[in-house]
């Protein structure tokens, strides 16, 4: 657009989605120049192999449209925000279309798992496997592998993910960013079983909130702040069945302690003993009608168990590590079930978030998972905001 300044590299490299959108809305910078800078940055700096392809023509077209709409007086909540799109979704998915309508500019597609292990906690590209930003010998998680790596590396402020068993939360945990699985049904599921839910990979709570608002038509962002009262939280490193590594549990709990000390959370001492969801999840994904029917009964029972935790105790949140294990190597997870602590909430529909919890003494990145009552994403994002404000001895980083 004539008369608009070019984007400064410092803005697009480090700015949040909310900061970029505000600058574009003020016409301090054009969406077109922000997109050009993002495309150039990815082309030059994607050493993690987060992207499988760039979308220069589509990005320029969308950015020009954003600039026209802003000039016409529209207020786009995510105006000009460069967006990485999970490769298995592309531009036609429901969440991509909603984000584009809110002003996002898709700049490239990100890696997802290729053929191989049934447990999709890795990323595949023509250049080789996607690398973990903490340790290139380790996987970034999956299946939203490239999306998490792209956000962690500062190539884009936000990226699309989808979570059918933990595929947003696991890569978020292993790449040190925020990953949110909204309440099932907030947006259309991507699978017949209703398990695979769209959600953001982001570096800040505000960006995740703005993304959720664009997807779900909510108004989380304007009131985003740490919890106005301590949210009562039950800690369970295993949910009653998982074989969780002690160092992983200790690291996640360190962040929980810090959030409690800050006044964001209040510890509730109560047991959480859920049924292992493995057979139920597999059954819901398909098979003979009898197995599906049995799985649906099991899902109803598991949902009752999680609901009972919230109704029979004073708890607002359930806290666990995101995974029971550290990131595995590029050879794959083998028999390790990295999804052991995440897929329960895909079955029951409760919203859950992964927050960066620091690293184990061995250097493995860890995420703290928080699950809330259905429809209470604002509680999860409030804690994410409180996490950002931690400073001093209580900060696990």
Coordinates of C-alpha atoms in Angstrom, one line a residue, residues 1 4 24-25 27 31 61-80 97-105:
X1 CA 0.0 0.0 0.0
X4 CA 3.1 2.5 4.4
X24 CA -0.8 -3.4 10.9
X25 CA -4.1 -2.0 12.2
X27 CA -0.9 1.2 9.5
X31 CA 0.8 -6.7 6.0
X61 CA -2.3 -12.2 -2.2
X62 CA -3.6 -12.6 1.3
X63 CA -1.4 -9.8 2.7
X64 CA -2.6 -7.4 -0.1
X65 CA -6.2 -8.3 0.8
X66 CA -5.5 -7.5 4.5
X67 CA -4.0 -4.1 3.6
X68 CA -7.1 -3.3 1.5
X69 CA -9.4 -4.3 4.3
X70 CA -7.5 -2.2 6.9
X71 CA -7.5 0.8 4.5
X72 CA -11.3 0.4 4.2
X73 CA -11.7 0.6 7.9
X74 CA -12.1 -3.0 8.9
X75 CA -10.7 -4.1 12.3
X76 CA -9.1 -7.5 11.8
X77 CA -8.0 -9.0 15.2
X78 CA -5.0 -10.9 13.6
X79 CA -4.2 -8.4 10.8
X80 CA -1.1 -9.4 8.9
X97 CA -10.0 -20.4 6.9
X98 CA -11.2 -18.9 10.2
X99 CA -7.7 -17.5 10.9
X100 CA -7.4 -16.0 7.4
X101 CA -10.8 -14.4 7.9
X102 CA -9.4 -12.8 11.1
X103 CA -6.4 -11.4 9.1
X104 CA -3.7 -14.1 9.3
X105 CA -1.4 -14.6 6.3

